[in-house]
Amino acid sequence: MTSSLFSQPLRGIVPPMVTPLVDDELDKQGLDKLLRRLLESPVHGLFVLGTTGEGPSLSYRARRTLVDAVTSTVNGRKPVLVGVTDTSLSEAIDAARCAEAAGADAVVYAPPCYLPITQASLADGVRRLADQSPLPVMLYNMPALTKSWFEIDTVTKLIDEPNIVGLKDSSGDLEYFRRLLEVKTLRSSWTLMTGPEHLMAESVAMGGDGGVSGGANIYPRLFTELFDAADRGHEVSAATLQARLQVLGRLYAISPDRGISPIQGIKAALATLGICSAELCAPYRGLPACSLPVVAEVLRDLELLPPDGKTEAAALASTSTS
C-alpha cells in the first residue's frame, strides 16, 4: 500500500526508460550501460515499461525480466515505477504484485486500449487495481494511444483513494492540465507530472511536479536543469535550456512512423552514443540506416558527440535499422 515515498509529491524528472533489445530479447549489457548513465545523473526516479519502454509490446516474460534487472541494479538508489497497463485487469494486478516482489516503489496504469470503456467502468477498474495492488498506483493519461481519457470528474472521484497517488498526463492539453492542478489542491501529497517534453517547463511553472521525459534517456542533465530552472522561476535560464530541448526534439520527427517515431529517434541516438542497439520490439522497426547521419548531427549540435561523429557505436547504430 501507499509508501512514505508518496507522503508528498514525487517531484523532478523521471525518465521513462527505453528497453534495450537484441533479437527481441533483453539486452542486459545495454541495460547496464543505460542504468549507469541514469543513476549517475541527477534524475529523480525511473519509470520502466511505459510507452517509451515499449511496455505493451513486450512479452510478459521480458517485462518481468526487465523489472527484476532494473530493481536489482538500482537497489533503492532512486524510486522505480513500473508500468502495468494491460487490456486484462487481472494481468495488471498480477504485474503489480510482481513489481512489489521485485522491489519496485509504485506502479503506473493507463486505460485499457482495445475495447471502448466508460468512465464508470474505468473508475471501477482503477479502484479494484488500487485495492489489490501492494504498491501505490499512479494513473497515466495517454489518450492518443489508449483512445480514452481520465476525465476530470473521474480524477476528482479517485483522488481520495489512498493507494492512488498521482497522475502522469501525456495529453498535451494544457487546459486539461490546468484543471488537473485544481483537482490536485484537494490532496497535498498528490503527484502531477507531464509527458510531452516541450510542455514540461511550462507545466512546472503552472504548479506541476515535473516530467516523465523520454529524451532524458539521452540527455538527463538537460531535463533536470530545465526542471530546476522552471521550478525556481529562472525564466532566462529556462528559455536557454528550452531551446536546446527543441534541438533534441528533432530526433522525434525523423521517422514518418507516427506514434513510434520518438522511440525510434531515442533508441537511434542511444545506439549512436554506444549505449544500446536501436532495435525496437517486433513487429516494429528502428530507424533505417540512411537516417543515422541526421541523428548524429543532432547529437553533435547538443555537444553529446565529438565533431567527427566517431564513437564505438557504429555497429550498434546500424543494428536492425536497415
Coordinates of C-alpha atoms in Angstrom, one line a residue:
M1 CA 0.0 0.0 0.0
T2 CA 1.0 3.7 -0.1
S3 CA 4.6 4.1 0.9
S4 CA 6.3 7.0 2.7
L5 CA 7.7 8.0 -0.7
F6 CA 4.3 9.3 -1.6
S7 CA 3.6 11.1 1.6
Q8 CA 4.5 14.2 -0.5
P9 CA 4.6 14.7 -4.3
L10 CA 7.3 13.0 -6.3
R11 CA 9.0 15.9 -8.0
G12 CA 11.5 16.3 -10.7
I13 CA 12.4 14.2 -13.8
V14 CA 11.5 10.5 -14.0
P15 CA 12.8 9.1 -17.3
P16 CA 10.6 6.5 -19.0
M17 CA 13.4 4.1 -19.7
V18 CA 13.8 2.5 -23.2
T19 CA 14.0 -1.2 -23.1
P20 CA 17.4 -2.3 -24.8
L21 CA 16.8 -5.3 -27.1
V22 CA 18.8 -7.6 -29.2
D23 CA 17.0 -10.1 -31.4
D24 CA 13.8 -9.3 -29.4
E25 CA 15.4 -10.3 -26.1
L26 CA 16.5 -8.0 -23.3
D27 CA 20.0 -6.7 -23.9
K28 CA 21.4 -6.9 -20.4
Q29 CA 24.7 -5.2 -21.4
G30 CA 22.9 -2.3 -23.0
L31 CA 20.6 -2.1 -20.0
D32 CA 23.6 -1.9 -17.6
K33 CA 25.0 1.0 -19.7
L34 CA 21.7 2.8 -19.7
L35 CA 21.2 2.4 -16.0
R36 CA 24.7 3.5 -15.2
R37 CA 24.1 6.6 -17.3
L38 CA 20.8 7.4 -15.5
L39 CA 21.9 6.5 -12.0
E40 CA 25.0 8.8 -12.3
S41 CA 22.7 11.7 -13.3
P42 CA 20.5 13.8 -11.0
V43 CA 17.2 12.3 -12.3
H44 CA 14.6 11.8 -9.6
G45 CA 13.3 8.3 -10.4
L46 CA 13.0 5.7 -13.2
F47 CA 9.9 4.5 -15.0
V48 CA 10.0 1.1 -16.7
L49 CA 7.5 -0.4 -19.1
G50 CA 6.0 2.9 -20.2
T51 CA 5.3 4.0 -23.8
T52 CA 9.0 4.8 -24.4
G53 CA 9.9 1.4 -22.9
E54 CA 7.5 -0.3 -25.3
G55 CA 5.8 -2.0 -22.3
P56 CA 2.6 -3.1 -24.1
S57 CA 4.7 -4.7 -26.9
L58 CA 7.0 -6.8 -24.7
S59 CA 6.2 -10.4 -23.7
Y60 CA 5.2 -10.9 -20.1
R61 CA 8.4 -12.8 -19.6
A62 CA 10.5 -10.0 -20.9
R63 CA 8.6 -7.4 -18.8
R64 CA 9.3 -9.4 -15.6
T65 CA 13.0 -10.0 -16.5
L66 CA 13.4 -6.2 -17.1
V67 CA 11.7 -5.2 -13.8
D68 CA 13.9 -7.7 -11.9
A69 CA 17.0 -6.5 -13.6
V70 CA 16.3 -2.8 -13.1
T71 CA 15.3 -3.1 -9.4
S72 CA 18.3 -5.2 -8.7
T73 CA 20.7 -2.7 -10.2
V74 CA 19.0 0.4 -8.8
N75 CA 18.9 -1.2 -5.3
G76 CA 16.9 1.6 -3.7
R77 CA 19.1 4.4 -5.0
K78 CA 16.1 6.0 -6.9
P79 CA 12.4 5.3 -6.9
V80 CA 11.4 2.8 -9.6
L81 CA 7.9 3.0 -11.1
V82 CA 6.6 0.1 -13.2
G83 CA 4.0 0.2 -16.0
V84 CA 1.3 -2.4 -15.5
T85 CA -1.2 -1.3 -18.2
D86 CA -3.0 -4.2 -19.8
T87 CA -6.2 -5.0 -21.5
S88 CA -6.8 -7.5 -18.7
L89 CA -7.3 -6.1 -15.2
S90 CA -6.2 -9.4 -13.6
E91 CA -2.9 -9.2 -15.5
A92 CA -2.4 -5.7 -14.4
I93 CA -2.9 -6.8 -10.8
D94 CA -0.5 -9.7 -11.2
A95 CA 2.0 -7.3 -12.7
A96 CA 1.7 -5.0 -9.7
R97 CA 2.3 -8.0 -7.3
C98 CA 5.4 -9.0 -9.4
A99 CA 6.7 -5.4 -9.3
E100 CA 6.3 -5.3 -5.5
A101 CA 8.2 -8.7 -5.2
A102 CA 11.0 -7.3 -7.3
G103 CA 11.4 -4.3 -5.1
A104 CA 9.7 -1.5 -7.1
D105 CA 8.2 1.5 -5.5
A106 CA 5.0 2.2 -7.4
V107 CA 3.0 1.1 -10.5
V108 CA 1.6 3.1 -13.3
Y109 CA -1.7 2.3 -15.1
A110 CA -3.3 3.7 -18.2
P111 CA -6.8 2.8 -19.5
P112 CA -7.1 -0.4 -21.4
C113 CA -6.6 0.2 -25.1
Y114 CA -8.7 -2.2 -27.2
L115 CA -12.4 -2.2 -26.3
P116 CA -14.0 1.2 -25.5
I117 CA -14.6 1.8 -21.8
T118 CA -17.0 4.1 -20.0
Q119 CA -15.7 6.4 -17.2
A120 CA -17.7 4.5 -14.7
S121 CA -16.1 1.2 -15.7
L122 CA -12.6 2.8 -15.9
A123 CA -13.0 4.2 -12.3
D124 CA -14.2 0.8 -11.1
G125 CA -11.3 -0.9 -12.6
V126 CA -8.8 1.6 -11.2
R127 CA -10.3 1.2 -7.7
R128 CA -10.0 -2.6 -8.0
L129 CA -6.4 -2.3 -9.0
A130 CA -5.6 0.1 -6.2
D131 CA -7.3 -2.1 -3.6
Q132 CA -5.4 -5.2 -4.7
S133 CA -2.0 -3.7 -5.6
P134 CA 0.6 -3.9 -2.9
L135 CA 2.2 -0.8 -4.4
P136 CA 0.9 2.8 -4.8
V137 CA -0.8 3.4 -8.2
M138 CA -0.1 6.3 -10.4
L139 CA -2.6 7.0 -13.2
Y140 CA -1.4 7.5 -16.8
N141 CA -3.5 9.7 -19.2
M142 CA -2.4 8.8 -22.7
P143 CA -5.5 9.4 -24.9
A144 CA -3.6 9.3 -28.3
L145 CA -2.8 5.6 -27.7
T146 CA -5.4 4.3 -25.4
K147 CA -8.3 6.3 -27.0
S148 CA -9.7 7.0 -23.6
W149 CA -9.2 9.9 -21.1
F150 CA -9.2 10.1 -17.4
E151 CA -11.9 12.7 -17.4
I152 CA -11.6 15.5 -14.8
D153 CA -14.7 14.2 -12.9
T154 CA -13.2 10.7 -12.8
V155 CA -9.9 12.0 -11.4
T156 CA -11.8 14.0 -8.8
K157 CA -13.7 10.9 -7.7
L158 CA -10.5 8.9 -7.5
I159 CA -8.2 11.4 -5.7
D160 CA -9.4 10.3 -2.3
E161 CA -8.4 6.7 -2.9
P162 CA -5.5 6.3 -0.5
N163 CA -3.5 4.0 -2.8
I164 CA -3.8 6.2 -5.9
V165 CA -1.0 8.7 -5.5
G166 CA -0.9 10.8 -8.7
L167 CA -1.2 11.1 -12.5
K168 CA 1.1 11.4 -15.4
D169 CA -0.6 13.4 -18.2
S170 CA 0.5 12.8 -21.8
S171 CA -2.4 14.5 -23.5
G172 CA -0.5 17.6 -24.4
D173 CA -3.6 19.7 -23.4
L174 CA -2.5 22.5 -21.1
E175 CA -6.1 23.4 -20.3
Y176 CA -6.8 19.9 -19.1
F177 CA -3.5 20.0 -17.1
R178 CA -4.7 23.3 -15.5
R179 CA -7.9 21.6 -14.4
L180 CA -5.9 18.7 -13.0
L181 CA -3.9 21.2 -11.0
E182 CA -7.2 22.4 -9.5
V183 CA -8.1 18.8 -8.5
K184 CA -4.6 18.4 -7.1
T185 CA -5.3 21.0 -4.5
L186 CA -7.7 18.5 -2.9
R187 CA -4.8 16.3 -1.8
S188 CA -1.5 17.9 -0.9
S189 CA 0.5 14.7 -1.5
W190 CA -0.8 14.1 -5.0
T191 CA 1.8 13.9 -7.8
L192 CA 1.0 15.5 -11.2
M193 CA 3.6 15.2 -13.9
T194 CA 3.6 15.8 -17.7
G195 CA 4.7 13.6 -20.5
P196 CA 5.2 15.9 -23.5
E197 CA 8.8 17.3 -23.2
H198 CA 8.2 20.6 -24.8
L199 CA 5.5 21.4 -22.2
M200 CA 7.4 20.2 -19.1
A201 CA 8.8 23.6 -18.1
E202 CA 5.5 25.4 -18.7
S203 CA 3.6 22.8 -16.7
V204 CA 6.1 23.1 -13.8
A205 CA 5.7 26.9 -13.8
M206 CA 2.0 26.3 -13.6
G207 CA 2.4 24.2 -10.5
G208 CA 3.1 20.7 -11.8
D209 CA 5.6 18.4 -10.2
G210 CA 7.9 17.5 -13.2
G211 CA 8.2 15.4 -16.3
V212 CA 8.3 11.8 -17.4
S213 CA 10.5 12.8 -20.3
G214 CA 11.8 10.2 -22.9
G215 CA 14.6 12.4 -24.0
A216 CA 16.1 12.1 -20.5
N217 CA 17.4 8.7 -21.6
I218 CA 19.7 10.6 -23.9
Y219 CA 20.5 13.8 -22.1
P220 CA 19.3 13.5 -18.5
R221 CA 21.0 16.6 -17.2
L222 CA 19.3 18.9 -19.7
F223 CA 16.0 17.9 -18.3
T224 CA 16.9 18.1 -14.6
E225 CA 18.5 21.6 -15.2
L226 CA 15.3 22.7 -17.1
F227 CA 13.1 21.4 -14.3
D228 CA 15.2 23.3 -11.7
A229 CA 15.1 26.5 -13.7
A230 CA 11.3 26.3 -14.2
D231 CA 10.7 25.3 -10.6
R232 CA 12.7 28.3 -9.3
G233 CA 11.2 30.8 -11.8
H234 CA 14.5 31.4 -13.6
E235 CA 13.0 32.4 -16.9
V236 CA 16.1 33.3 -18.8
S237 CA 17.9 30.0 -17.9
A238 CA 14.7 28.1 -18.7
A239 CA 14.4 29.7 -22.1
T240 CA 18.0 28.8 -23.0
L241 CA 17.5 25.2 -21.9
Q242 CA 14.2 25.0 -23.7
A243 CA 16.0 26.0 -27.0
R244 CA 18.3 23.0 -26.5
L245 CA 15.3 20.8 -25.8
Q246 CA 13.9 21.9 -29.2
V247 CA 17.2 20.7 -30.8
L248 CA 16.8 17.3 -29.1
G249 CA 13.2 17.2 -30.3
R250 CA 14.4 17.0 -33.9
L251 CA 15.1 13.3 -33.2
Y252 CA 11.4 12.6 -32.9
A253 CA 10.5 13.9 -36.3
I254 CA 13.0 11.9 -38.4
S255 CA 10.6 9.0 -38.9
P256 CA 7.2 9.2 -40.6
D257 CA 6.0 6.4 -38.4
R258 CA 3.5 8.3 -36.3
G259 CA 3.3 7.2 -32.7
I260 CA 6.6 5.3 -32.5
S261 CA 8.8 8.0 -34.1
P262 CA 10.0 9.3 -30.7
I263 CA 11.0 5.8 -29.6
Q264 CA 12.8 5.2 -32.9
G265 CA 14.7 8.5 -32.5
I266 CA 15.6 8.0 -28.9
K267 CA 16.9 4.4 -29.5
A268 CA 18.9 5.5 -32.6
A269 CA 20.5 8.3 -30.5
L270 CA 21.4 5.8 -27.7
A271 CA 22.9 3.5 -30.3
T272 CA 24.9 6.3 -31.8
L273 CA 26.2 7.1 -28.3
G274 CA 27.2 3.4 -27.8
I275 CA 24.6 2.7 -25.1
C276 CA 22.4 0.1 -26.6
S277 CA 21.1 -1.0 -30.0
A278 CA 18.5 0.8 -32.0
E279 CA 16.2 -2.2 -32.2
L280 CA 12.5 -2.0 -31.3
C281 CA 10.3 -4.8 -30.2
A282 CA 8.9 -6.8 -33.1
P283 CA 6.9 -6.2 -35.2
Y284 CA 8.1 -2.5 -35.0
R285 CA 11.3 -1.4 -36.7
G286 CA 14.0 1.1 -35.8
L287 CA 15.2 4.0 -38.0
P288 CA 16.7 3.0 -41.3
A289 CA 20.5 3.3 -41.6
C290 CA 20.1 6.2 -44.0
S291 CA 18.7 8.3 -41.2
L292 CA 21.6 7.9 -38.8
P293 CA 23.6 10.9 -40.1
V294 CA 20.7 13.1 -39.1
V295 CA 20.8 11.5 -35.6
A296 CA 24.5 12.2 -35.4
E297 CA 24.0 15.8 -36.5
V298 CA 21.5 16.4 -33.7
L299 CA 23.8 14.8 -31.1
R300 CA 26.7 17.0 -32.4
D301 CA 24.6 20.1 -32.1
L302 CA 23.9 19.1 -28.5
E303 CA 27.7 18.5 -27.9
L304 CA 27.0 14.9 -27.0
L305 CA 29.0 13.6 -29.9
P306 CA 32.5 14.6 -31.0
P307 CA 32.7 16.9 -34.0
D308 CA 33.9 14.0 -36.2
G309 CA 30.9 11.9 -35.1
K310 CA 33.1 8.9 -34.4
T311 CA 32.1 6.7 -31.4
E312 CA 32.2 3.0 -30.6
A313 CA 28.6 2.8 -31.7
A314 CA 28.8 2.3 -35.4
A315 CA 27.8 -1.3 -35.2
L316 CA 25.1 -0.7 -32.6
A317 CA 23.5 2.1 -34.6
S318 CA 23.2 0.0 -37.7
T319 CA 21.8 -3.0 -36.0
S320 CA 18.2 -3.7 -37.1
T321 CA 17.9 -0.4 -38.8
S322 CA 18.5 -1.2 -42.4

